[in-house]
Amino acid sequence: MALLKVKFDQKKRVKLAQGLWLMNWLSVLAGIVVFSLGLFLKIELRKRSDVMNNSESHFVPNSLIGMGVLSCVFNSLAGKICYDALDPSKYAKWKPWLKSYLVVCVLFNIVLFLVALCCFLMRGSLESTLAQGLKNGMKYYRDTDTPGRCFMKKTIDLLQIEFKCCGNNGFRDWFEIQWISNRYLDFSSKEVKDRIKSNVDGRYLVDGVPFSCCNPNSPRPCIQYQLTNNSAHYSYDHQTEELNLWVRGCRAALLNYYGSLMNSMGAVTLLVWLFEVSITIGLRYLHTALEGVSNPEDLECESEGWLLEKSVSETWKAFLESLKKLGKSNQVEAEGADTGQAPEAG
Amino acid sequence: MAPVLPLVLPLQPRIRLAQGLWLLSWLLALAGGLTLLYSGHLQVQLWHLSTFLAPSCPFAALPRVALAAGAVALGTGLVGAGTSRASLDAAQYPPWRKVLGPLLVVGTAGGGGLLVLALGLALALPGSLDTGLEEGLGTALVHYKDTEVPGHCHAKRLLDELQLRHHCCGRHGYKDWFGVQWVSSRYLDPNDQDVVDRIQSNVEGLYLIDGVPFSCCNPHSPRPCLQSRLSDPHAHPLFDPRQPNLNLWAQGCHGVLLGHLQGLASTLGSMLAVTFLLQTLVLLGLRYLQTALEGLGGVIDGEGETQGYLFPSGLKDMLQTAWRQGGVAHRPAPEETPPEEAPPKEGPPEA
């Protein structure tokens, strides 16, 4: 009992082949889209690799790029096959390869589905690299004269301005590190000396933030220093003031950005996967329909197309049997003539 | 009654003309489409910068006229492509025959006029940008503090975002901020002696400080941004205000915006010039094709030679005919409007 049998006459076969040809070329375009999505994600990750500690995983964009290329290759090949399918002489040269090609297609579809799932799951690993990277970035904020780290201030400032965020989890992260370089501190001032003595590591800690944390939506000019001192500024209460600085932390902002990017890429990849599955199914029907043409000279005859020759459980059993046979025949070859009798498979 | 600029067109050159015209028409459609898109882009940019451009500035008219001109060029290109394609096939030509006459009139008068207007605007208007921006930025600077005054409450946010995005500070430099009160009086402590001194130090009673808003800060500076007491050389260690430094953005927003908008206008101007050139060529080609095929009486594949021409007779004769036919509704119109564009070509043949 074949699975999902469909009768095909000549006209239907021709229509199927033409439809598949068109779908394959559309799928090549879809493959190009997936490729460019992967490339875009790779570039975006590279742009901000400074705040990700240079240890972010490029698995998702690389696999999207690979899948895009493979999809283009397979689908253009399938398009050529569908084009030749209507001509028996040309089709004859593809005939022996078609079964293994379909197996490869099925494997490709499985891998594509897994890649689409990965797009949704990578968020977790990104969170940890971001947390570490931002912490280090803020630590090196003041090292504008240390080679290798001199760009960190500019990177963090531009990041906070662009993503409308402040600090790692919030603006208070800036209170815990020294972000003003010693070169710009007046060590003869009493205030500076007091602050440095007030903590074990001898760091100049202030309750202030860099200018890039300022929120332009605030009705008053930005308050950056003495943020926890209500009396330092007229009509200011630091506990109710919300518009002065950006409230969001940069880790949450970046995670949000990359998360939504990857979610939409995952959704597009799933759509492409559905399209590919339908192409594979159509190709299988075409394959079996053309196999079923009993008389190669009489093209007008009807044939049947199916997905699997027997039902799913029977096919699975036959597959396992053939695997066992394969294993046993290898065993026989290894043992050589000593065994004498080759055990017959059931 | 000699035709103006006649051209003998046997079958092969006619086919070549039609094919070349088809290609040119698609190029014209492409150019028209690009002009359309680019003027849309300019319109969006202007909309974003509308606060900083005085409402009296006529610059806003340019993208609208260019939009219309681009649309007409696109339409001309598409119809021209259809006509030249149809002229190669006897069965398809008759419906296009009727369209061709009005198209040539509309294309020349409407499209040509719009394109010339748009070109003129693109060349003349950027000059008025200077005063428009000067006024607009000045108003924005003055209203920076008015975050609770209806109508001006967005000035602070917009000006901050402008300075952050375009990397500029003040109108012509950061010192412009020293001359306006940019801190709202609501956040000034009336009991603070410094505040009272500053307010009393000038005629208008403004609280002027030698400081700038945070959006003027330059992230490329190696030291944390210095925004206040910029004129005092002793206020900050290692900072001498007489030395050029990376602390704040050095350019004024006026210069930056002027350059930006003038660049956009000049690109649009060159696109309009190319579209104008293509449209002239396409309309000329279509006219020659039309008159050549009329000479054959609509039989496309005729092997005979025909003449294509711009106008059946010289300008004087045409005006006389038009005068005589004065009572007929709108008949003279097609002969009268083309001369607006054609006089430079008519001069030599008539002389």
mmCIF file with all atom_site columns, N, CA and C in Angstrom, chain A residues 71-129:
data_model
loop_
_atom_site.group_PDB
_atom_site.id
_atom_site.type_symbol
_atom_site.label_atom_id
_atom_site.label_alt_id
_atom_site.label_comp_id
_atom_site.label_asym_id
_atom_site.label_entity_id
_atom_site.label_seq_id
_atom_site.pdbx_PDB_ins_code
_atom_site.Cartn_x
_atom_site.Cartn_y
_atom_site.Cartn_z
_atom_site.occupancy
_atom_site.B_iso_or_equiv
_atom_site.pdbx_formal_charge
_atom_site.auth_seq_id
_atom_site.auth_comp_id
_atom_site.auth_asym_id
_atom_site.auth_atom_id
_atom_site.pdbx_PDB_model_num
ATOM 1   N N  . SER A 1 71  ? 21.551 25.689 -0.764  1.00 0.00 ? 71  SER A N  1
ATOM 2   C CA . SER A 1 71  ? 20.205 25.762 -1.329  1.00 0.00 ? 71  SER A CA 1
ATOM 3   C C  . SER A 1 71  ? 20.255 26.205 -2.784  1.00 0.00 ? 71  SER A C  1
ATOM 4   N N  . CYS A 1 72  ? 21.091 27.210 -3.068  1.00 0.00 ? 72  CYS A N  1
ATOM 5   C CA . CYS A 1 72  ? 21.223 27.661 -4.461  1.00 0.00 ? 72  CYS A CA 1
ATOM 6   C C  . CYS A 1 72  ? 21.687 26.519 -5.347  1.00 0.00 ? 72  CYS A C  1
ATOM 7   N N  . VAL A 1 73  ? 22.720 25.785 -4.879  1.00 0.00 ? 73  VAL A N  1
ATOM 8   C CA . VAL A 1 73  ? 23.286 24.709 -5.696  1.00 0.00 ? 73  VAL A CA 1
ATOM 9   C C  . VAL A 1 73  ? 22.248 23.620 -5.939  1.00 0.00 ? 73  VAL A C  1
ATOM 10  N N  . PHE A 1 74  ? 21.638 23.120 -4.836  1.00 0.00 ? 74  PHE A N  1
ATOM 11  C CA . PHE A 1 74  ? 20.693 22.014 -4.975  1.00 0.00 ? 74  PHE A CA 1
ATOM 12  C C  . PHE A 1 74  ? 19.488 22.391 -5.808  1.00 0.00 ? 74  PHE A C  1
ATOM 13  N N  . ASN A 1 75  ? 19.008 23.595 -5.591  1.00 0.00 ? 75  ASN A N  1
ATOM 14  C CA . ASN A 1 75  ? 17.783 23.957 -6.292  1.00 0.00 ? 75  ASN A CA 1
ATOM 15  C C  . ASN A 1 75  ? 18.018 24.243 -7.761  1.00 0.00 ? 75  ASN A C  1
ATOM 16  N N  . SER A 1 76  ? 19.186 24.771 -8.116  1.00 0.00 ? 76  SER A N  1
ATOM 17  C CA . SER A 1 76  ? 19.429 24.961 -9.547  1.00 0.00 ? 76  SER A CA 1
ATOM 18  C C  . SER A 1 76  ? 19.602 23.610 -10.220 1.00 0.00 ? 76  SER A C  1
ATOM 19  N N  . LEU A 1 77  ? 20.223 22.655 -9.480  1.00 0.00 ? 77  LEU A N  1
ATOM 20  C CA . LEU A 1 77  ? 20.349 21.302 -10.022 1.00 0.00 ? 77  LEU A CA 1
ATOM 21  C C  . LEU A 1 77  ? 18.969 20.675 -10.207 1.00 0.00 ? 77  LEU A C  1
ATOM 22  N N  . ALA A 1 78  ? 18.124 20.821 -9.190  1.00 0.00 ? 78  ALA A N  1
ATOM 23  C CA . ALA A 1 78  ? 16.770 20.270 -9.281  1.00 0.00 ? 78  ALA A CA 1
ATOM 24  C C  . ALA A 1 78  ? 15.991 20.937 -10.406 1.00 0.00 ? 78  ALA A C  1
ATOM 25  N N  . GLY A 1 79  ? 16.215 22.215 -10.612 1.00 0.00 ? 79  GLY A N  1
ATOM 26  C CA . GLY A 1 79  ? 15.546 22.911 -11.701 1.00 0.00 ? 79  GLY A CA 1
ATOM 27  C C  . GLY A 1 79  ? 15.941 22.325 -13.044 1.00 0.00 ? 79  GLY A C  1
ATOM 28  N N  . LYS A 1 80  ? 17.234 22.038 -13.158 1.00 0.00 ? 80  LYS A N  1
ATOM 29  C CA . LYS A 1 80  ? 17.711 21.437 -14.414 1.00 0.00 ? 80  LYS A CA 1
ATOM 30  C C  . LYS A 1 80  ? 17.080 20.062 -14.615 1.00 0.00 ? 80  LYS A C  1
ATOM 31  N N  . ILE A 1 81  ? 16.990 19.287 -13.509 1.00 0.00 ? 81  ILE A N  1
ATOM 32  C CA . ILE A 1 81  ? 16.394 17.952 -13.596 1.00 0.00 ? 81  ILE A CA 1
ATOM 33  C C  . ILE A 1 81  ? 14.936 18.056 -14.037 1.00 0.00 ? 81  ILE A C  1
ATOM 34  N N  . CYS A 1 82  ? 14.202 18.993 -13.420 1.00 0.00 ? 82  CYS A N  1
ATOM 35  C CA . CYS A 1 82  ? 12.788 19.143 -13.774 1.00 0.00 ? 82  CYS A CA 1
ATOM 36  C C  . CYS A 1 82  ? 12.633 19.571 -15.232 1.00 0.00 ? 82  CYS A C  1
ATOM 37  N N  . TYR A 1 83  ? 13.551 20.411 -15.684 1.00 0.00 ? 83  TYR A N  1
ATOM 38  C CA . TYR A 1 83  ? 13.480 20.855 -17.076 1.00 0.00 ? 83  TYR A CA 1
ATOM 39  C C  . TYR A 1 83  ? 13.692 19.681 -18.019 1.00 0.00 ? 83  TYR A C  1
ATOM 40  N N  . ASP A 1 84  ? 14.653 18.791 -17.640 1.00 0.00 ? 84  ASP A N  1
ATOM 41  C CA . ASP A 1 84  ? 14.946 17.645 -18.501 1.00 0.00 ? 84  ASP A CA 1
ATOM 42  C C  . ASP A 1 84  ? 13.919 16.533 -18.368 1.00 0.00 ? 84  ASP A C  1
ATOM 43  N N  . ALA A 1 85  ? 13.115 16.579 -17.291 1.00 0.00 ? 85  ALA A N  1
ATOM 44  C CA . ALA A 1 85  ? 12.224 15.452 -16.999 1.00 0.00 ? 85  ALA A CA 1
ATOM 45  C C  . ALA A 1 85  ? 11.204 15.218 -18.099 1.00 0.00 ? 85  ALA A C  1
ATOM 46  N N  . LEU A 1 86  ? 10.906 16.260 -18.874 1.00 0.00 ? 86  LEU A N  1
ATOM 47  C CA . LEU A 1 86  ? 9.864  16.113 -19.886 1.00 0.00 ? 86  LEU A CA 1
ATOM 48  C C  . LEU A 1 86  ? 10.397 15.482 -21.163 1.00 0.00 ? 86  LEU A C  1
ATOM 49  N N  . ASP A 1 87  ? 11.716 15.395 -21.248 1.00 0.00 ? 87  ASP A N  1
ATOM 50  C CA . ASP A 1 87  ? 12.322 14.816 -22.437 1.00 0.00 ? 87  ASP A CA 1
ATOM 51  C C  . ASP A 1 87  ? 12.937 13.473 -22.041 1.00 0.00 ? 87  ASP A C  1
ATOM 52  N N  . PRO A 1 88  ? 12.366 12.329 -22.503 1.00 0.00 ? 88  PRO A N  1
ATOM 53  C CA . PRO A 1 88  ? 12.819 11.020 -22.012 1.00 0.00 ? 88  PRO A CA 1
ATOM 54  C C  . PRO A 1 88  ? 14.302 10.772 -22.238 1.00 0.00 ? 88  PRO A C  1
ATOM 55  N N  . SER A 1 89  ? 14.825 11.255 -23.342 1.00 0.00 ? 89  SER A N  1
ATOM 56  C CA . SER A 1 89  ? 16.242 10.988 -23.621 1.00 0.00 ? 89  SER A CA 1
ATOM 57  C C  . SER A 1 89  ? 17.128 11.721 -22.620 1.00 0.00 ? 89  SER A C  1
ATOM 58  N N  . LYS A 1 90  ? 16.780 12.991 -22.342 1.00 0.00 ? 90  LYS A N  1
ATOM 59  C CA . LYS A 1 90  ? 17.607 13.738 -21.385 1.00 0.00 ? 90  LYS A CA 1
ATOM 60  C C  . LYS A 1 90  ? 17.401 13.197 -19.979 1.00 0.00 ? 90  LYS A C  1
ATOM 61  N N  . TYR A 1 91  ? 16.157 12.777 -19.705 1.00 0.00 ? 91  TYR A N  1
ATOM 62  C CA . TYR A 1 91  ? 15.856 12.311 -18.354 1.00 0.00 ? 91  TYR A CA 1
ATOM 63  C C  . TYR A 1 91  ? 16.600 11.034 -18.042 1.00 0.00 ? 91  TYR A C  1
ATOM 64  N N  . ALA A 1 92  ? 16.864 10.240 -19.080 1.00 0.00 ? 92  ALA A N  1
ATOM 65  C CA . ALA A 1 92  ? 17.507 8.944  -18.846 1.00 0.00 ? 92  ALA A CA 1
ATOM 66  C C  . ALA A 1 92  ? 18.854 9.111  -18.146 1.00 0.00 ? 92  ALA A C  1
ATOM 67  N N  . LYS A 1 93  ? 19.594 10.186 -18.476 1.00 0.00 ? 93  LYS A N  1
ATOM 68  C CA . LYS A 1 93  ? 20.913 10.324 -17.859 1.00 0.00 ? 93  LYS A CA 1
ATOM 69  C C  . LYS A 1 93  ? 20.800 10.717 -16.388 1.00 0.00 ? 93  LYS A C  1
ATOM 70  N N  . TRP A 1 94  ? 19.662 11.343 -15.973 1.00 0.00 ? 94  TRP A N  1
ATOM 71  C CA . TRP A 1 94  ? 19.492 11.711 -14.565 1.00 0.00 ? 94  TRP A CA 1
ATOM 72  C C  . TRP A 1 94  ? 18.933 10.564 -13.739 1.00 0.00 ? 94  TRP A C  1
ATOM 73  N N  . LYS A 1 95  ? 18.298 9.610  -14.422 1.00 0.00 ? 95  LYS A N  1
ATOM 74  C CA . LYS A 1 95  ? 17.522 8.577  -13.720 1.00 0.00 ? 95  LYS A CA 1
ATOM 75  C C  . LYS A 1 95  ? 18.281 7.877  -12.597 1.00 0.00 ? 95  LYS A C  1
ATOM 76  N N  . PRO A 1 96  ? 19.488 7.361  -12.848 1.00 0.00 ? 96  PRO A N  1
ATOM 77  C CA . PRO A 1 96  ? 20.153 6.618  -11.762 1.00 0.00 ? 96  PRO A CA 1
ATOM 78  C C  . PRO A 1 96  ? 20.497 7.470  -10.539 1.00 0.00 ? 96  PRO A C  1
ATOM 79  N N  . TRP A 1 97  ? 20.641 8.799  -10.739 1.00 0.00 ? 97  TRP A N  1
ATOM 80  C CA . TRP A 1 97  ? 21.081 9.639  -9.622  1.00 0.00 ? 97  TRP A CA 1
ATOM 81  C C  . TRP A 1 97  ? 19.934 10.150 -8.782  1.00 0.00 ? 97  TRP A C  1
ATOM 82  N N  . LEU A 1 98  ? 18.722 10.009 -9.318  1.00 0.00 ? 98  LEU A N  1
ATOM 83  C CA . LEU A 1 98  ? 17.623 10.740 -8.705  1.00 0.00 ? 98  LEU A CA 1
ATOM 84  C C  . LEU A 1 98  ? 17.318 10.269 -7.286  1.00 0.00 ? 98  LEU A C  1
ATOM 85  N N  . LYS A 1 99  ? 17.415 8.935  -7.065  1.00 0.00 ? 99  LYS A N  1
ATOM 86  C CA . LYS A 1 99  ? 17.058 8.444  -5.739  1.00 0.00 ? 99  LYS A CA 1
ATOM 87  C C  . LYS A 1 99  ? 18.023 8.986  -4.680  1.00 0.00 ? 99  LYS A C  1
ATOM 88  N N  . SER A 1 100 ? 19.319 8.890  -4.961  1.00 0.00 ? 100 SER A N  1
ATOM 89  C CA . SER A 1 100 ? 20.282 9.385  -3.972  1.00 0.00 ? 100 SER A CA 1
ATOM 90  C C  . SER A 1 100 ? 20.169 10.895 -3.824  1.00 0.00 ? 100 SER A C  1
ATOM 91  N N  . TYR A 1 101 ? 19.825 11.575 -4.932  1.00 0.00 ? 101 TYR A N  1
ATOM 92  C CA . TYR A 1 101 ? 19.654 13.025 -4.844  1.00 0.00 ? 101 TYR A CA 1
ATOM 93  C C  . TYR A 1 101 ? 18.512 13.378 -3.915  1.00 0.00 ? 101 TYR A C  1
ATOM 94  N N  . LEU A 1 102 ? 17.436 12.579 -3.985  1.00 0.00 ? 102 LEU A N  1
ATOM 95  C CA . LEU A 1 102 ? 16.299 12.850 -3.102  1.00 0.00 ? 102 LEU A CA 1
ATOM 96  C C  . LEU A 1 102 ? 16.671 12.630 -1.640  1.00 0.00 ? 102 LEU A C  1
ATOM 97  N N  . VAL A 1 103 ? 17.485 11.590 -1.381  1.00 0.00 ? 103 VAL A N  1
ATOM 98  C CA . VAL A 1 103 ? 17.939 11.362 -0.007  1.00 0.00 ? 103 VAL A CA 1
ATOM 99  C C  . VAL A 1 103 ? 18.738 12.563 0.486   1.00 0.00 ? 103 VAL A C  1
ATOM 100 N N  . VAL A 1 104 ? 19.641 13.068 -0.382  1.00 0.00 ? 104 VAL A N  1
ATOM 101 C CA . VAL A 1 104 ? 20.438 14.245 -0.017  1.00 0.00 ? 104 VAL A CA 1
ATOM 102 C C  . VAL A 1 104 ? 19.528 15.435 0.272   1.00 0.00 ? 104 VAL A C  1
ATOM 103 N N  . CYS A 1 105 ? 18.481 15.589 -0.552  1.00 0.00 ? 105 CYS A N  1
ATOM 104 C CA . CYS A 1 105 ? 17.531 16.692 -0.337  1.00 0.00 ? 105 CYS A CA 1
ATOM 105 C C  . CYS A 1 105 ? 16.855 16.597 1.020   1.00 0.00 ? 105 CYS A C  1
ATOM 106 N N  . VAL A 1 106 ? 16.453 15.344 1.380   1.00 0.00 ? 106 VAL A N  1
ATOM 107 C CA . VAL A 1 106 ? 15.785 15.164 2.671   1.00 0.00 ? 106 VAL A CA 1
ATOM 108 C C  . VAL A 1 106 ? 16.736 15.547 3.808   1.00 0.00 ? 106 VAL A C  1
ATOM 109 N N  . LEU A 1 107 ? 17.998 15.102 3.687   1.00 0.00 ? 107 LEU A N  1
ATOM 110 C CA . LEU A 1 107 ? 18.984 15.443 4.728   1.00 0.00 ? 107 LEU A CA 1
ATOM 111 C C  . LEU A 1 107 ? 19.172 16.957 4.813   1.00 0.00 ? 107 LEU A C  1
ATOM 112 N N  . PHE A 1 108 ? 19.252 17.598 3.631   1.00 0.00 ? 108 PHE A N  1
ATOM 113 C CA . PHE A 1 108 ? 19.419 19.050 3.578   1.00 0.00 ? 108 PHE A CA 1
ATOM 114 C C  . PHE A 1 108 ? 18.261 19.750 4.277   1.00 0.00 ? 108 PHE A C  1
ATOM 115 N N  . ASN A 1 109 ? 17.036 19.239 4.047   1.00 0.00 ? 109 ASN A N  1
ATOM 116 C CA . ASN A 1 109 ? 15.875 19.851 4.690   1.00 0.00 ? 109 ASN A CA 1
ATOM 117 C C  . ASN A 1 109 ? 15.938 19.714 6.201   1.00 0.00 ? 109 ASN A C  1
ATOM 118 N N  . ILE A 1 110 ? 16.394 18.542 6.672   1.00 0.00 ? 110 ILE A N  1
ATOM 119 C CA . ILE A 1 110 ? 16.509 18.342 8.121   1.00 0.00 ? 110 ILE A CA 1
ATOM 120 C C  . ILE A 1 110 ? 17.510 19.338 8.703   1.00 0.00 ? 110 ILE A C  1
ATOM 121 N N  . VAL A 1 111 ? 18.666 19.476 8.035   1.00 0.00 ? 111 VAL A N  1
ATOM 122 C CA . VAL A 1 111 ? 19.697 20.392 8.537   1.00 0.00 ? 111 VAL A CA 1
ATOM 123 C C  . VAL A 1 111 ? 19.185 21.828 8.514   1.00 0.00 ? 111 VAL A C  1
ATOM 124 N N  . LEU A 1 112 ? 18.438 22.198 7.457   1.00 0.00 ? 112 LEU A N  1
ATOM 125 C CA . LEU A 1 112 ? 17.892 23.554 7.358   1.00 0.00 ? 112 LEU A CA 1
ATOM 126 C C  . LEU A 1 112 ? 16.950 23.837 8.520   1.00 0.00 ? 112 LEU A C  1
ATOM 127 N N  . PHE A 1 113 ? 16.129 22.832 8.865   1.00 0.00 ? 113 PHE A N  1
ATOM 128 C CA . PHE A 1 113 ? 15.219 23.004 9.986   1.00 0.00 ? 113 PHE A CA 1
ATOM 129 C C  . PHE A 1 113 ? 15.992 23.216 11.282  1.00 0.00 ? 113 PHE A C  1
ATOM 130 N N  . LEU A 1 114 ? 17.073 22.437 11.470  1.00 0.00 ? 114 LEU A N  1
ATOM 131 C CA . LEU A 1 114 ? 17.870 22.583 12.686  1.00 0.00 ? 114 LEU A CA 1
ATOM 132 C C  . LEU A 1 114 ? 18.504 23.968 12.758  1.00 0.00 ? 114 LEU A C  1
ATOM 133 N N  . VAL A 1 115 ? 18.989 24.464 11.610  1.00 0.00 ? 115 VAL A N  1
ATOM 134 C CA . VAL A 1 115 ? 19.597 25.799 11.580  1.00 0.00 ? 115 VAL A CA 1
ATOM 135 C C  . VAL A 1 115 ? 18.560 26.855 11.946  1.00 0.00 ? 115 VAL A C  1
ATOM 136 N N  . ALA A 1 116 ? 17.325 26.684 11.413  1.00 0.00 ? 116 ALA A N  1
ATOM 137 C CA . ALA A 1 116 ? 16.270 27.650 11.741  1.00 0.00 ? 116 ALA A CA 1
ATOM 138 C C  . ALA A 1 116 ? 15.999 27.643 13.248  1.00 0.00 ? 116 ALA A C  1
ATOM 139 N N  . LEU A 1 117 ? 16.013 26.434 13.852  1.00 0.00 ? 117 LEU A N  1
ATOM 140 C CA . LEU A 1 117 ? 15.806 26.352 15.301  1.00 0.00 ? 117 LEU A CA 1
ATOM 141 C C  . LEU A 1 117 ? 16.934 27.042 16.057  1.00 0.00 ? 117 LEU A C  1
ATOM 142 N N  . CYS A 1 118 ? 18.175 26.854 15.563  1.00 0.00 ? 118 CYS A N  1
ATOM 143 C CA . CYS A 1 118 ? 19.332 27.462 16.234  1.00 0.00 ? 118 CYS A CA 1
ATOM 144 C C  . CYS A 1 118 ? 19.220 28.972 16.294  1.00 0.00 ? 118 CYS A C  1
ATOM 145 N N  . CYS A 1 119 ? 18.616 29.553 15.237  1.00 0.00 ? 119 CYS A N  1
ATOM 146 C CA . CYS A 1 119 ? 18.463 31.007 15.209  1.00 0.00 ? 119 CYS A CA 1
ATOM 147 C C  . CYS A 1 119 ? 17.714 31.490 16.437  1.00 0.00 ? 119 CYS A C  1
ATOM 148 N N  . PHE A 1 120 ? 16.749 30.682 16.887  1.00 0.00 ? 120 PHE A N  1
ATOM 149 C CA . PHE A 1 120 ? 15.967 31.116 18.032  1.00 0.00 ? 120 PHE A CA 1
ATOM 150 C C  . PHE A 1 120 ? 16.677 30.830 19.344  1.00 0.00 ? 120 PHE A C  1
ATOM 151 N N  . LEU A 1 121 ? 17.639 29.893 19.325  1.00 0.00 ? 121 LEU A N  1
ATOM 152 C CA . LEU A 1 121 ? 18.213 29.436 20.581  1.00 0.00 ? 121 LEU A CA 1
ATOM 153 C C  . LEU A 1 121 ? 19.533 30.090 20.941  1.00 0.00 ? 121 LEU A C  1
ATOM 154 N N  . MET A 1 122 ? 20.110 30.889 20.027  1.00 0.00 ? 122 MET A N  1
ATOM 155 C CA . MET A 1 122 ? 21.459 31.386 20.289  1.00 0.00 ? 122 MET A CA 1
ATOM 156 C C  . MET A 1 122 ? 21.488 32.509 21.311  1.00 0.00 ? 122 MET A C  1
ATOM 157 N N  . ARG A 1 123 ? 20.305 33.015 21.653  1.00 0.00 ? 123 ARG A N  1
ATOM 158 C CA . ARG A 1 123 ? 20.232 34.165 22.551  1.00 0.00 ? 123 ARG A CA 1
ATOM 159 C C  . ARG A 1 123 ? 20.982 33.953 23.849  1.00 0.00 ? 123 ARG A C  1
ATOM 160 N N  . GLY A 1 124 ? 20.885 32.728 24.396  1.00 0.00 ? 124 GLY A N  1
ATOM 161 C CA . GLY A 1 124 ? 21.500 32.458 25.690  1.00 0.00 ? 124 GLY A CA 1
ATOM 162 C C  . GLY A 1 124 ? 23.002 32.662 25.682  1.00 0.00 ? 124 GLY A C  1
ATOM 163 N N  . SER A 1 125 ? 23.676 32.125 24.640  1.00 0.00 ? 125 SER A N  1
ATOM 164 C CA . SER A 1 125 ? 25.134 32.238 24.614  1.00 0.00 ? 125 SER A CA 1
ATOM 165 C C  . SER A 1 125 ? 25.547 33.687 24.406  1.00 0.00 ? 125 SER A C  1
ATOM 166 N N  . LEU A 1 126 ? 24.714 34.422 23.651  1.00 0.00 ? 126 LEU A N  1
ATOM 167 C CA . LEU A 1 126 ? 25.036 35.823 23.398  1.00 0.00 ? 126 LEU A CA 1
ATOM 168 C C  . LEU A 1 126 ? 24.978 36.626 24.690  1.00 0.00 ? 126 LEU A C  1
ATOM 169 N N  . GLU A 1 127 ? 24.033 36.257 25.565  1.00 0.00 ? 127 GLU A N  1
ATOM 170 C CA . GLU A 1 127 ? 23.874 37.011 26.809  1.00 0.00 ? 127 GLU A CA 1
ATOM 171 C C  . GLU A 1 127 ? 25.149 36.964 27.641  1.00 0.00 ? 127 GLU A C  1
ATOM 172 N N  . SER A 1 128 ? 25.734 35.767 27.760  1.00 0.00 ? 128 SER A N  1
ATOM 173 C CA . SER A 1 128 ? 26.923 35.667 28.619  1.00 0.00 ? 128 SER A CA 1
ATOM 174 C C  . SER A 1 128 ? 28.114 36.393 28.008  1.00 0.00 ? 128 SER A C  1
ATOM 175 N N  . THR A 1 129 ? 28.290 36.297 26.668  1.00 0.00 ? 129 THR A N  1
ATOM 176 C CA . THR A 1 129 ? 29.432 37.015 26.082  1.00 0.00 ? 129 THR A CA 1
ATOM 177 C C  . THR A 1 129 ? 29.250 38.509 26.208  1.00 0.00 ? 129 THR A C  1
#
